[in-house]
C-alpha cells in the first residue's frame, strides 16, 4: 500500500515536471518563432466557437440551480434579496471558471490528446521532426495560445449567462424583488471577483492545453494507447483544475484585496 | 557520409541493437535487411536522430548527432528525407500542402515557386494532378509516392526508406523500386532502404547489410548475399524457416 502511494506520488510529481518542461519549451518556441497564424485561428475557432453550446448551457443551468437553491435557504431567514449577490460572487470567482474549465477539458483536452496521439501512432509526429519542424512549435504552441485566448472569453460568457439566468429564475419564477436584488448584487460583487475568475480561467486554459498535448505526444502504441491518452488527458486536467482552484483562491484573494 | 559506432538500444528487457557498427559513403545505395522486429526501423530512426541510443555514436558527415538536443537535430535533419512505412502523411493537409510542407515552413519561397516545385516533385513520382486530393482519397502506393515527393522536394543529401514496399502488391512494389532507383540516379542522393523484401533489396541495393541479433551480421553485394552459404543469411534470403525456432 505504501509502495503504491509512493509510486503514485512520484509519478504525479514526474508528470508535473514534464508539463513544466513542455511549458518552458513552448515559451522558448514563442521567443524564437512567430506562431503559425492560420493554425492559431483554426484552433481558436475549434476551442472557442465550437465550445459555445457546451459552455453556455453549463453556465446558464448552473446559475439557475444556484439561484433556486440559495433562494430556498435564504427565504427561511428572509434574505431573499441577497440571493443574486451569492449567485454573482459564486459564478465570478468559482463556478464560472471551474465549470467552464471542466467542460473545456472534456471537449478540447480530449480532442487534443486524441489528435496528437493518433499523429504519434501513425508516425506523423516523427514525419514532422524529419521535416525540420519541432512538434512544440507546430503542434503545442498554437493550441496553447488558442486555449489561453479562448478560455477567458468562454468563462466570461459563462459567468454572464449564469447571472442572467439566475436573475430570470429569481425574479420571474421565484418572485424576488428585482431592484433590491440588483442593488445587492452590485454592492457585493467586486471587481476582484471578476478578475479572479478571468485569471483562473487563463491558468485552467494552460493546464488543459499542456495536459492534452503532453498526453497526446507521449501516447502509447495503437488504439489502446490513444484511448488511454484521451482518458488520462481529461482526468488529469480535471483533477489539476480542481486542486489548483483551491490554491489559486487562497493565493489570489489576499492579492486582489478580497480579505 | 554516415558512420555508426557500437550503437546499443534496449527497450525494457529486450536488447534491440547490441553494438551496431556500419559505414555508408555518400552516393551509396545501401539496403538493410533483417527479420521483422529485428530492429531495422529502430536503427534507421537512430540515423536521423528520431531515437536516442543507450550508448554508441552516430556520425553524420563527421558530426556526432547523439548528444544534440532536438533543436540542434532539426538542422542536421535538413540533410535527410525519410519515407515512412505508412507514408505518415498529414491527414488534415492536401497532397500539395503535404509535399510543400518544408518549403512553406522555410518561408523563403513565393507561392508560385512552391507550386512549381510541388508539380516537379509530383511529376518525379508520377502523380501529376493530385495536388488538391486529401491523403484519405489515395491508395497505399499513391500515399507512399506522395511521402517520397515530400521527402525529396527540398533536395536532401540522404533519403531513408522504411519498408517502402510493405503492404503493397507486387506490381506497385516494382514501381516503388523503380522510383527509388530513379530518385537515386537523378538526384544523386545516398539511399538507405530498410526492407525484408529480398526482391526489392536486390533491385535497389548496391550493398546489403544484414541485421541479426542486434548486430550487423553480413555485409556484401546483392550477388554475394544471394550466393552466401552462411546458414543465417541463406535461410533469410531464400525465406526458409528454422524448424527448431519459433518464428511467430
Coordinates of C-alpha atoms in Angstrom, one line a residue:
Chain A
X1 CA 0.0 0.0 0.0
X2 CA 2.8 2.4 1.0
X3 CA 4.7 1.4 -2.2
X4 CA 1.6 2.1 -4.3
X5 CA 1.1 5.6 -2.7
X6 CA 4.8 6.4 -3.1
X7 CA 4.8 5.4 -6.7
X8 CA 1.6 7.4 -7.4
X9 CA 3.1 10.5 -5.8
X10 CA 6.4 10.1 -7.7
X11 CA 4.6 9.6 -11.0
X12 CA 2.4 12.7 -10.2
X13 CA 5.5 14.8 -9.5
X14 CA 7.2 13.5 -12.6
X15 CA 4.1 14.4 -14.6
X16 CA 4.2 17.9 -13.3
X17 CA 7.9 18.2 -14.1
X18 CA 7.2 17.1 -17.7
X19 CA 4.4 19.6 -18.0
X20 CA 6.8 22.3 -16.7
X21 CA 9.4 21.3 -19.3
X22 CA 6.8 21.3 -22.1
X23 CA 5.7 24.8 -21.0
X24 CA 9.3 26.0 -20.9
X25 CA 9.8 24.6 -24.4
X26 CA 6.6 26.4 -25.6
X27 CA 7.8 29.7 -24.1
X28 CA 11.3 29.2 -25.8
X29 CA 9.5 28.5 -29.1
X30 CA 7.5 31.7 -28.8
X31 CA 10.7 33.6 -28.2
X32 CA 12.4 32.3 -31.4
X33 CA 9.5 31.7 -33.8
X34 CA 6.4 33.5 -34.8
X35 CA 3.4 31.2 -34.3
X36 CA 1.6 30.0 -37.4
X37 CA -1.3 32.5 -37.7
X38 CA -3.6 30.2 -39.8
X39 CA -3.2 27.3 -37.4
X40 CA -3.8 29.6 -34.4
X41 CA -7.0 30.9 -35.9
X42 CA -8.2 27.4 -36.7
X43 CA -7.5 26.3 -33.1
X44 CA -9.3 29.4 -31.7
X45 CA -12.3 28.5 -33.8
X46 CA -12.2 24.9 -32.7
X47 CA -11.7 25.7 -29.0
X48 CA -13.7 28.9 -28.7
X49 CA -16.5 28.8 -31.2
X50 CA -17.2 25.1 -31.2
X51 CA -17.3 25.1 -27.3
X52 CA -20.0 27.7 -27.2
X53 CA -23.1 25.5 -26.7
X54 CA -21.5 23.3 -24.1
X55 CA -20.2 26.3 -22.1
X56 CA -23.3 28.4 -22.4
X57 CA -25.7 25.5 -21.3
X58 CA -23.4 24.7 -18.4
X59 CA -23.3 28.4 -17.3
X60 CA -27.0 29.0 -17.7
X61 CA -28.2 25.9 -15.8
X62 CA -25.6 26.4 -13.0
X63 CA -26.8 29.9 -12.5
X64 CA -30.4 28.8 -12.4
X65 CA -30.0 26.0 -10.0
X66 CA -27.6 28.0 -7.8
X67 CA -30.2 30.8 -7.6
X68 CA -33.0 28.4 -6.8
X69 CA -31.1 26.6 -4.0
X70 CA -29.8 29.8 -2.5
X71 CA -33.3 31.3 -2.5
X72 CA -34.8 28.2 -0.8
X73 CA -32.3 28.6 2.1
X74 CA -32.3 32.4 2.3
X75 CA -36.1 32.6 2.1
X76 CA -36.2 30.9 5.5
X77 CA -34.4 33.8 7.1
X78 CA -36.0 36.5 5.0
X79 CA -32.8 37.3 3.0
X80 CA -34.4 36.8 -0.5
X81 CA -32.8 39.9 -2.0
X82 CA -29.3 38.6 -1.2
X83 CA -29.8 35.6 -3.5
X84 CA -28.5 37.2 -6.7
X85 CA -25.4 38.5 -4.8
X86 CA -24.5 34.9 -3.9
X87 CA -25.1 33.7 -7.4
X88 CA -22.9 36.5 -8.9
X89 CA -20.0 36.1 -6.5
X90 CA -20.0 32.3 -6.8
X91 CA -20.2 32.4 -10.6
X92 CA -17.5 35.0 -11.0
X93 CA -14.9 33.6 -8.6
X94 CA -15.5 29.8 -8.6
X95 CA -18.3 28.2 -10.6
X96 CA -17.8 30.1 -13.8
X97 CA -14.1 29.3 -14.3
X98 CA -14.1 25.9 -12.8
X99 CA -17.1 24.5 -14.6
X100 CA -16.0 26.1 -17.9
X101 CA -12.6 24.6 -17.3
X102 CA -14.0 21.1 -16.7
X103 CA -16.3 21.3 -19.7
X104 CA -13.4 22.5 -22.0
X105 CA -11.1 19.9 -20.5
X106 CA -13.7 17.2 -21.5
X107 CA -14.2 18.5 -25.0
X108 CA -10.9 20.2 -26.1
X109 CA -8.4 18.4 -23.9
X110 CA -9.7 15.0 -25.0
X111 CA -9.7 16.1 -28.7
X112 CA -6.1 17.4 -28.4
X113 CA -4.9 14.2 -26.8
X114 CA -6.7 12.1 -29.4
X115 CA -5.5 14.1 -32.4
X116 CA -1.8 14.3 -31.3
X117 CA -1.9 10.7 -30.1
X118 CA -3.2 9.5 -33.5
X119 CA -0.5 11.6 -35.1
X120 CA 2.1 9.9 -32.9
X121 CA 1.0 6.3 -33.6
X122 CA 0.8 6.9 -37.4
X123 CA 4.3 8.4 -37.2
X124 CA 3.1 11.9 -38.3
X125 CA 4.9 13.5 -35.4
X126 CA 8.2 11.7 -36.5
X127 CA 7.5 12.9 -40.0
X128 CA 7.2 16.5 -38.7
X129 CA 10.6 16.1 -37.0
X130 CA 12.2 14.8 -40.2
X131 CA 10.8 17.8 -42.0
X132 CA 12.8 20.0 -39.5
X133 CA 9.7 21.1 -37.7
X134 CA 9.7 21.0 -33.9
X135 CA 6.5 19.4 -32.6
X136 CA 6.2 22.0 -29.9
X137 CA 6.4 24.8 -32.5
X138 CA 3.9 23.3 -34.9
X139 CA 1.5 21.5 -32.6
X140 CA 1.7 22.7 -29.0
X141 CA 2.2 26.5 -29.3
X142 CA -0.9 27.2 -31.5
X143 CA -3.1 25.0 -29.2
X144 CA -1.7 26.6 -26.0
X145 CA -2.1 30.1 -27.3
X146 CA -5.6 29.4 -28.6
X147 CA -6.7 28.0 -25.3
X148 CA -5.2 30.9 -23.4
X149 CA -7.2 33.3 -25.6
X150 CA -10.4 31.3 -25.7
X151 CA -10.8 30.3 -22.1
X152 CA -11.2 33.8 -20.5
X153 CA -13.8 34.6 -23.2
X154 CA -15.7 31.4 -22.7
X155 CA -15.6 31.9 -18.9
X156 CA -16.8 35.5 -19.2
X157 CA -19.7 34.3 -21.3
X158 CA -20.5 31.5 -18.9
X159 CA -20.5 33.9 -15.9
X160 CA -22.6 36.5 -17.7
X161 CA -25.2 33.9 -18.8
X162 CA -25.2 32.2 -15.4
X163 CA -26.0 35.5 -13.6
X164 CA -28.6 36.4 -16.3
X165 CA -30.3 33.0 -16.0
X166 CA -30.2 33.3 -12.2
X167 CA -31.8 36.7 -12.4
X168 CA -34.6 35.4 -14.7
X169 CA -35.3 32.5 -12.4
X170 CA -35.1 34.6 -9.2
X171 CA -37.2 37.5 -10.4
X172 CA -39.6 35.9 -12.8
X173 CA -40.0 32.4 -11.3
X174 CA -39.4 32.8 -7.6
X175 CA -40.7 36.4 -7.2
X176 CA -37.6 38.1 -5.7
X177 CA -37.7 41.9 -5.8
X178 CA -35.7 42.9 -8.9
X179 CA -34.5 46.3 -7.6
X180 CA -33.1 45.2 -4.2
X181 CA -31.6 42.0 -5.8
X182 CA -29.8 44.0 -8.4
X183 CA -28.5 46.6 -6.0
X184 CA -27.3 43.9 -3.6
X185 CA -25.6 42.1 -6.4
X186 CA -23.7 45.2 -7.5
X187 CA -22.8 46.0 -3.9
X188 CA -21.4 42.6 -3.0
X189 CA -19.7 41.7 -6.3
X190 CA -16.3 43.3 -6.5
X191 CA -14.1 43.8 -9.5
X192 CA -11.6 41.5 -7.8
X193 CA -14.2 38.6 -8.1
X194 CA -14.3 39.1 -11.9
X195 CA -10.5 39.5 -12.1
X196 CA -10.1 36.3 -10.1
X197 CA -12.4 34.4 -12.4
X198 CA -10.5 35.6 -15.5
X199 CA -7.1 34.9 -14.0
X200 CA -8.2 31.4 -13.0
X201 CA -9.6 30.7 -16.5
X202 CA -6.2 31.6 -18.0
X203 CA -4.4 29.2 -15.7
X204 CA -7.0 26.5 -16.4
X205 CA -6.7 27.1 -20.1
X206 CA -2.9 26.5 -19.9
X207 CA -3.4 23.3 -17.9
X208 CA -6.0 21.9 -20.4
X209 CA -3.7 22.6 -23.4
X210 CA -0.5 21.4 -21.8
X211 CA -2.0 18.2 -20.3
X212 CA -3.9 17.4 -23.6
X213 CA -0.8 18.0 -25.8
X214 CA 1.6 16.2 -23.5
X215 CA -0.7 13.1 -23.2
X216 CA -1.0 13.0 -27.0
X217 CA 2.7 13.4 -27.7
X218 CA 3.8 10.7 -25.3
X219 CA 0.8 8.4 -26.2
X220 CA 1.4 4.6 -26.2
X221 CA 1.1 2.4 -29.3
X222 CA -2.1 1.6 -31.1
X223 CA -5.8 2.3 -30.5
X224 CA -5.4 1.4 -26.8
X225 CA -2.7 3.9 -26.4
X226 CA -4.8 6.7 -28.0
X227 CA -7.8 5.7 -25.8
X228 CA -5.7 5.8 -22.6
X229 CA -4.1 9.1 -23.6
X230 CA -7.5 10.7 -24.2
X231 CA -8.9 9.4 -20.8
X232 CA -5.8 10.5 -18.9
X233 CA -5.9 14.0 -20.5
X234 CA -9.5 14.6 -19.3
X235 CA -8.9 13.0 -15.8
X236 CA -5.6 14.7 -15.1
X237 CA -6.7 18.1 -16.5
X238 CA -9.9 18.0 -14.4
X239 CA -8.1 17.0 -11.2
X240 CA -5.4 19.6 -11.7
X241 CA -8.1 22.3 -12.3
X242 CA -9.9 21.3 -9.1
X243 CA -6.7 21.2 -7.0
X244 CA -5.2 24.4 -8.4
X245 CA -8.5 26.2 -8.0
X246 CA -8.2 25.9 -4.2
X247 CA -4.6 27.2 -4.2
X248 CA -5.5 30.0 -6.6
X249 CA -8.4 31.1 -4.4
X250 CA -6.1 31.1 -1.3
X251 CA -3.3 33.0 -3.2
X252 CA -5.4 35.4 -5.3
X253 CA -7.9 36.5 -2.7
X254 CA -5.5 38.4 -0.5
X255 CA -3.5 39.6 -3.5
X256 CA -6.6 41.1 -5.1
X257 CA -7.6 42.8 -1.8
X258 CA -10.6 40.4 -1.2
X259 CA -9.7 40.0 2.5
Chain B
X1 CA 28.8 10.0 -45.0
X2 CA 27.2 8.2 -42.2
X3 CA 29.1 6.2 -39.6
X4 CA 27.6 4.2 -36.7
X5 CA 29.8 3.1 -33.8
X6 CA 28.9 0.4 -31.3
X7 CA 25.2 1.5 -31.2
X8 CA 23.2 -0.1 -28.4
X9 CA 19.5 0.3 -27.7
X10 CA 17.3 -1.6 -25.2
X11 CA 13.5 -1.4 -24.7
X12 CA 12.7 -2.8 -21.3
X13 CA 14.4 -6.2 -21.2
X14 CA 14.8 -6.5 -25.0
X15 CA 18.2 -5.6 -26.3
X16 CA 17.2 -4.5 -29.8
X17 CA 20.5 -3.1 -31.0
X18 CA 23.6 -4.7 -29.4
X19 CA 26.7 -3.0 -30.8
X20 CA 25.9 -2.0 -34.4
X21 CA 28.8 -0.7 -36.5
X22 CA 28.4 0.5 -40.1
X23 CA 29.7 2.9 -42.5
X24 CA 27.8 4.4 -45.5
X25 CA 29.6 6.5 -48.1
X26 CA 28.0 9.5 -49.9
X27 CA 26.1 8.5 -53.0
X28 CA 25.9 4.8 -51.9
X29 CA 22.7 2.8 -52.1
X30 CA 22.5 0.5 -49.1
X31 CA 19.8 -1.9 -48.1
X32 CA 19.4 -3.1 -44.5
X33 CA 17.7 -6.4 -44.3
X34 CA 16.7 -8.5 -41.3
X35 CA 13.8 -10.2 -39.6
X36 CA 10.6 -8.4 -38.7
X37 CA 11.0 -6.9 -35.2
X38 CA 14.8 -7.3 -35.5
X39 CA 15.5 -3.6 -35.1
X40 CA 15.8 -2.3 -38.7
X41 CA 13.4 0.5 -38.3
X42 CA 14.9 1.3 -34.9
X43 CA 18.3 1.5 -36.5
X44 CA 17.2 3.8 -39.3
X45 CA 15.5 6.1 -36.8
X46 CA 18.8 6.5 -34.9
X47 CA 20.5 7.6 -38.1
X48 CA 18.2 10.7 -38.3
X49 CA 18.0 11.3 -34.5
X50 CA 14.4 10.3 -34.0
X51 CA 15.5 7.9 -31.3
X52 CA 18.4 8.3 -28.8
X53 CA 20.7 5.4 -28.2
X54 CA 21.6 4.0 -24.8
X55 CA 25.3 4.1 -25.9
X56 CA 27.3 4.5 -29.1
X57 CA 27.6 7.2 -31.7
X58 CA 26.0 8.2 -35.0
X59 CA 28.2 10.4 -37.1
X60 CA 26.7 12.4 -40.0
X61 CA 29.4 14.0 -42.1
X62 CA 31.8 13.5 -39.2
X63 CA 29.5 15.2 -36.6
X64 CA 28.2 13.1 -33.7
X65 CA 24.4 13.7 -33.5
X66 CA 23.7 11.6 -30.3
X67 CA 24.5 14.4 -27.8
X68 CA 22.5 17.0 -29.7
X69 CA 19.2 18.4 -28.5
X70 CA 16.0 18.4 -30.6
X71 CA 16.5 22.0 -32.0
X72 CA 20.1 21.2 -33.0
X73 CA 18.9 18.0 -34.6
X74 CA 16.4 20.0 -36.7
X75 CA 19.3 21.5 -38.6
X76 CA 21.0 18.1 -39.2
X77 CA 17.7 16.6 -40.4
X78 CA 17.7 19.1 -43.3
X79 CA 20.2 16.8 -44.9
X80 CA 17.7 13.9 -44.7
X81 CA 14.5 12.9 -46.4
X82 CA 12.5 10.0 -45.0
X83 CA 9.8 7.8 -46.4
X84 CA 7.9 6.2 -43.6
X85 CA 6.4 2.7 -43.6
X86 CA 2.8 4.0 -43.6
X87 CA 3.8 7.2 -45.5
X88 CA 2.9 9.3 -42.4
X89 CA 1.1 12.0 -44.5
X90 CA -0.6 14.8 -42.5
X91 CA -4.3 13.9 -42.6
X92 CA -5.5 17.4 -42.4
X93 CA -3.5 18.7 -45.3
X94 CA -3.9 18.2 -49.1
X95 CA -1.3 16.4 -51.2
X96 CA 0.2 19.8 -52.3
X97 CA 0.3 21.1 -48.7
X98 CA 2.0 17.8 -47.6
X99 CA 4.6 17.9 -50.3
X100 CA 5.4 21.6 -49.8
X101 CA 5.4 21.4 -46.0
X102 CA 9.1 22.1 -45.6
X103 CA 9.2 24.8 -48.2
X104 CA 6.3 26.7 -46.7
X105 CA 7.9 26.4 -43.2
X106 CA 11.1 27.9 -44.5
X107 CA 9.2 31.0 -45.7
X108 CA 11.8 31.8 -48.4
X109 CA 9.7 30.9 -51.4
X110 CA 6.9 32.6 -53.2
X111 CA 3.6 30.7 -53.7
X112 CA 4.4 30.4 -57.4
X113 CA 7.8 28.9 -56.8
X114 CA 6.3 26.5 -54.3
X115 CA 3.6 25.4 -56.7
X116 CA 6.2 24.8 -59.4
X117 CA 8.4 22.7 -57.0
X118 CA 5.4 20.7 -55.9
X119 CA 4.5 20.0 -59.6
X120 CA 8.1 19.0 -60.3
X121 CA 8.2 16.6 -57.3
X122 CA 4.8 15.0 -58.1
X123 CA 6.0 14.6 -61.7
X124 CA 9.0 12.7 -60.4
X125 CA 6.8 10.3 -58.5
X126 CA 4.2 10.2 -61.4
X127 CA 1.3 11.6 -59.5
X128 CA 0.6 14.7 -61.6
X129 CA -2.7 16.4 -60.9
X130 CA -3.3 15.1 -57.4
X131 CA -2.4 18.4 -55.6
X132 CA -5.8 19.0 -54.2
X133 CA -6.6 15.5 -53.0
X134 CA -6.6 14.6 -49.3
X135 CA -4.4 11.6 -48.2
X136 CA -7.6 9.6 -47.4
X137 CA -8.5 9.7 -51.1
X138 CA -5.3 7.9 -52.1
X139 CA -4.3 4.3 -52.3
X140 CA -1.4 2.8 -50.3
X141 CA 1.0 3.0 -53.2
X142 CA 0.0 6.6 -54.0
X143 CA 0.4 7.6 -50.4
X144 CA 4.0 6.3 -50.5
X145 CA 4.7 8.2 -53.6
X146 CA 3.4 11.4 -52.0
X147 CA 5.5 10.6 -49.0
X148 CA 8.5 10.3 -51.2
X149 CA 7.7 13.5 -53.1
X150 CA 7.5 15.2 -49.7
X151 CA 10.9 13.7 -48.7
X152 CA 12.8 14.8 -51.9
X153 CA 11.3 18.2 -52.7
X154 CA 13.9 20.1 -50.6
X155 CA 16.7 18.1 -52.3
X156 CA 18.2 16.2 -49.3
X157 CA 21.6 14.5 -49.5
X158 CA 20.4 11.3 -47.9
X159 CA 17.0 9.6 -48.3
X160 CA 15.9 6.9 -45.8
X161 CA 13.2 4.4 -46.8
X162 CA 11.5 2.5 -44.0
X163 CA 9.9 -0.7 -45.5
X164 CA 8.9 1.1 -48.8
X165 CA 7.2 -1.9 -50.3
X166 CA 5.5 -3.4 -47.3
X167 CA 1.7 -3.9 -47.8
X168 CA 1.8 -3.2 -51.5
X169 CA 1.0 -5.7 -54.3
X170 CA 4.0 -6.9 -56.5
X171 CA 3.2 -4.6 -59.3
X172 CA 3.1 -1.5 -57.1
X173 CA 6.2 -2.7 -55.2
X174 CA 8.0 -2.9 -58.5
X175 CA 7.0 0.7 -59.4
X176 CA 8.2 1.9 -56.0
X177 CA 11.6 0.1 -56.5
X178 CA 11.9 1.8 -59.9
X179 CA 11.1 5.1 -58.2
X180 CA 13.8 4.6 -55.6
X181 CA 16.3 3.9 -58.4
X182 CA 15.2 6.9 -60.3
X183 CA 15.5 9.2 -57.3
X184 CA 18.9 7.9 -56.6
X185 CA 20.2 8.3 -60.1
X186 CA 18.6 11.7 -60.9
X187 CA 19.2 13.4 -57.6
X188 CA 22.5 11.7 -56.8
X189 CA 21.4 11.0 -53.2
X190 CA 22.6 8.5 -50.7
X191 CA 19.8 5.9 -50.3
X192 CA 19.3 3.7 -47.2
X193 CA 16.5 1.3 -47.6
X194 CA 15.2 -0.9 -44.8
X195 CA 13.3 -3.9 -46.0
X196 CA 12.7 -7.7 -45.7
X197 CA 11.5 -7.9 -49.3
X198 CA 14.5 -9.6 -50.9
X199 CA 13.3 -9.0 -54.5
X200 CA 13.3 -5.2 -53.7
X201 CA 16.6 -5.5 -51.9
X202 CA 18.3 -7.0 -55.0
X203 CA 16.9 -4.3 -57.3
X204 CA 17.7 -1.2 -55.3
X205 CA 20.8 -2.1 -53.3
X206 CA 24.4 -1.7 -54.3
X207 CA 25.3 -3.1 -50.9
X208 CA 23.3 -5.3 -48.4
X209 CA 23.7 -5.2 -44.7
X210 CA 22.0 -7.9 -42.6
X211 CA 20.9 -7.1 -39.1
X212 CA 20.8 -10.2 -36.9
X213 CA 20.6 -10.4 -33.1
X214 CA 21.2 -6.7 -32.7
X215 CA 24.4 -6.6 -34.8
X216 CA 25.4 -6.2 -38.5
X217 CA 25.9 -9.9 -39.3
X218 CA 26.6 -9.7 -43.0
X219 CA 27.8 -7.0 -45.5
X220 CA 28.2 -7.6 -49.2
X221 CA 26.8 -7.0 -52.6
X222 CA 23.3 -8.4 -53.5
X223 CA 25.0 -11.2 -55.5
X224 CA 27.2 -12.1 -52.5
X225 CA 24.1 -12.2 -50.3
X226 CA 22.1 -14.4 -52.7
X227 CA 25.0 -16.8 -53.1
X228 CA 26.0 -16.9 -49.4
X229 CA 26.4 -20.3 -47.9
X230 CA 26.1 -18.9 -44.3
X231 CA 23.1 -20.7 -42.9
X232 CA 21.6 -17.5 -41.3
X233 CA 22.0 -15.4 -44.5
X234 CA 20.9 -18.2 -46.8
X235 CA 17.8 -19.0 -44.8
X236 CA 16.8 -15.4 -44.7
X237 CA 17.5 -14.7 -48.4
X238 CA 15.7 -17.9 -49.5
X239 CA 12.9 -17.4 -47.0
X240 CA 13.4 -20.8 -45.2
X241 CA 12.3 -21.0 -41.6
X242 CA 14.3 -22.9 -39.0
X243 CA 12.2 -25.8 -37.7
X244 CA 13.9 -25.5 -34.3
X245 CA 13.0 -21.8 -33.9
X246 CA 9.6 -20.3 -33.2
X247 CA 9.2 -17.7 -35.9
X248 CA 5.8 -16.3 -34.9

